[in-house]
Short mmCIF file of C-alpha atoms and ligand atoms in Angstrom, two decimals:
data_model
loop_
_atom_site.label_atom_id
_atom_site.label_comp_id
_atom_site.label_asym_id
_atom_site.label_seq_id
_atom_site.Cartn_x
_atom_site.Cartn_y
_atom_site.Cartn_z
CA MET A 1 19.18 21.04 -5.11
CA GLU A 2 21.51 18.89 -7.19
CA ARG A 3 21.22 18.59 -10.96
CA TYR A 4 21.69 15.35 -12.85
CA THR A 5 22.02 14.78 -16.58
CA VAL A 6 20.67 11.41 -17.66
CA SER A 7 20.97 9.76 -21.08
CA LEU A 8 18.16 7.46 -22.21
CA GLU A 9 17.84 5.26 -25.27
CA ASP A 10 15.18 6.56 -27.68
CA GLU A 11 12.74 3.76 -26.93
CA LEU A 12 13.00 4.23 -23.16
CA ALA A 13 12.72 8.01 -23.53
CA ASP A 14 9.52 7.59 -25.61
CA GLU A 15 8.01 5.28 -23.00
CA PHE A 16 8.96 7.73 -20.27
CA GLU A 17 7.33 10.64 -22.16
CA GLN A 18 4.12 8.57 -22.47
CA PHE A 19 4.24 7.80 -18.75
CA ILE A 20 4.62 11.51 -17.94
CA GLN A 21 1.62 12.43 -20.10
CA GLN A 22 -0.58 9.61 -18.80
CA ARG A 23 0.13 10.50 -15.18
CA GLY A 24 -0.24 14.22 -15.82
CA TYR A 25 3.19 15.28 -14.57
CA LYS A 26 4.05 18.92 -15.27
CA ASN A 27 7.67 18.10 -16.03
CA ARG A 28 10.22 15.29 -16.20
CA SER A 29 11.95 16.24 -12.98
CA GLU A 30 8.82 15.73 -10.90
CA ALA A 31 8.21 12.34 -12.53
CA ILE A 32 11.80 11.26 -11.92
CA ARG A 33 11.68 12.43 -8.30
CA ASP A 34 8.56 10.31 -7.70
CA LEU A 35 10.12 7.26 -9.36
CA ILE A 36 13.26 7.61 -7.23
CA ARG A 37 11.22 8.07 -4.02
CA ASP A 38 9.17 5.02 -4.88
CA LYS A 39 12.24 2.88 -5.53
CA LEU A 40 13.99 4.07 -2.35
CA LYS A 41 10.85 3.33 -0.33
CA GLN A 42 10.76 -0.18 -1.81
CA GLU A 43 14.43 -0.70 -0.89
CA TRP A 44 13.72 0.57 2.62
CA LEU A 45 10.79 -1.83 3.02
CA GLU A 46 12.94 -4.77 2.00
CA THR A 47 16.01 -3.96 4.06
CA GLU A 48 14.64 -2.36 7.25
CA PRO A 49 12.02 -4.72 8.74
CA ASP A 50 12.43 -3.18 12.22
CA SER A 51 11.89 0.40 11.09
CA HIS A 52 8.59 2.10 11.91
CA CYS A 53 5.93 2.70 9.33
CA VAL A 54 2.34 3.72 8.85
CA GLY A 55 0.27 1.49 6.61
CA CYS A 56 -3.11 1.59 4.93
CA LEU A 57 -4.63 -1.84 4.33
CA ASN A 58 -7.68 -2.07 2.05
CA TYR A 59 -9.74 -5.12 1.28
CA VAL A 60 -13.21 -6.28 0.32
CA TYR A 61 -14.98 -9.26 1.83
CA ASN A 62 -18.38 -10.91 1.90
CA HIS A 63 -19.71 -10.58 5.42
CA GLN A 64 -22.09 -13.51 4.81
CA GLU A 65 -19.16 -15.85 4.20
CA ARG A 66 -19.14 -18.45 6.91
CA ASP A 67 -17.11 -17.38 9.94
CA LEU A 68 -15.12 -14.73 8.04
CA ALA A 69 -16.32 -11.63 9.91
CA ARG A 70 -15.48 -13.34 13.21
CA ARG A 71 -12.01 -14.37 11.97
CA LEU A 72 -11.27 -10.82 10.80
CA THR A 73 -12.42 -9.33 14.11
CA GLU A 74 -10.19 -11.81 15.92
CA ALA A 75 -7.20 -10.83 13.77
CA HIS A 76 -7.83 -7.14 14.52
CA HIS A 77 -8.16 -7.69 18.28
CA GLY A 78 -5.04 -9.87 18.27
CA HIS A 79 -3.08 -6.88 16.86
CA HIS A 80 -4.93 -3.98 18.49
CA ASP A 81 -1.55 -2.36 19.19
CA LEU A 82 -1.01 -1.88 15.42
CA ASN A 83 -4.51 -0.72 14.57
CA LEU A 84 -5.11 3.04 14.71
CA SER A 85 -8.46 3.14 12.93
CA THR A 86 -10.76 1.08 10.72
CA LEU A 87 -13.26 2.46 8.24
CA HIS A 88 -16.02 0.01 7.31
CA ILE A 89 -18.24 0.61 4.28
CA HIS A 90 -21.24 -1.63 3.48
CA LEU A 91 -20.82 -1.76 -0.31
CA ASP A 92 -23.99 -3.74 -1.03
CA ASN A 93 -26.07 -6.50 0.58
CA ASP A 94 -23.11 -8.88 0.78
CA ASN A 95 -19.84 -7.01 0.41
CA CYS A 96 -17.93 -4.78 2.80
CA LEU A 97 -14.89 -2.59 2.18
CA GLU A 98 -12.53 -2.03 5.08
CA SER A 99 -9.72 0.49 5.15
CA VAL A 100 -7.40 0.03 8.11
CA ILE A 101 -4.72 2.48 9.25
CA LEU A 102 -1.82 0.69 10.93
CA LYS A 103 1.29 1.84 12.77
CA GLY A 104 4.17 -0.35 13.88
CA THR A 105 7.33 -1.97 12.61
CA THR A 106 7.32 -2.76 8.92
CA SER A 107 7.51 -6.50 9.57
CA GLU A 108 4.58 -6.44 12.04
CA VAL A 109 2.39 -4.38 9.72
CA GLN A 110 3.25 -6.61 6.76
CA ALA A 111 2.55 -9.78 8.78
CA PHE A 112 -0.84 -8.46 9.90
CA ALA A 113 -1.76 -7.49 6.33
CA ASP A 114 -0.68 -10.91 5.06
CA ARG A 115 -2.83 -12.60 7.69
CA VAL A 116 -5.93 -10.58 6.74
CA ILE A 117 -5.41 -10.77 2.97
CA SER A 118 -4.85 -14.55 3.06
CA GLN A 119 -8.19 -15.26 4.79
CA PRO A 120 -10.46 -17.19 2.45
CA GLY A 121 -13.14 -14.77 1.19
CA VAL A 122 -10.99 -11.61 1.43
CA ARG A 123 -10.54 -10.03 -2.02
CA HIS A 124 -8.62 -7.12 -3.54
CA GLY A 125 -6.36 -6.93 -0.48
CA ARG A 126 -3.63 -4.33 -0.81
CA LEU A 127 -1.25 -2.77 1.71
CA PHE A 128 0.25 0.67 1.16
CA VAL A 129 3.16 1.50 3.46
CA LEU A 130 5.07 4.71 4.18
CA PRO A 131 8.11 5.27 6.38
CA GLN A 132 6.86 6.87 9.58
CA ASN A 133 9.34 9.72 9.34
CA SER A 134 8.87 10.62 5.69
NI1 LIG B 201 -20.46 -4.19 6.10
#
């Protein structure tokens, strides 16, 4: 374990203390470790499109919307090699939540998520990605 000493301006230190309390961190080190991991993961996503990842794609859609359910099914079948599992929840009479677990290269997973999220009628689309070997 390496130790770092970091100097922060008062204003930034105050904001950081608020962040720690709001998120419920037990100490500063754990908060800083998570921030660093998050930033490194972001860097990795941007610079290593061929690396392997697992992704969780969540979105809500109206299954009554014309042709949408068929288009989504087509997108899933077209990328069956990426799709490990899909959880489908009927939220109410009209709306469905799907949570899809994906595995593949970062660029493939991102492209699939973009294709699903950009379908007219898909809302609250969000992809969460982790390096496969983390
Ligand atoms: Ni449904």
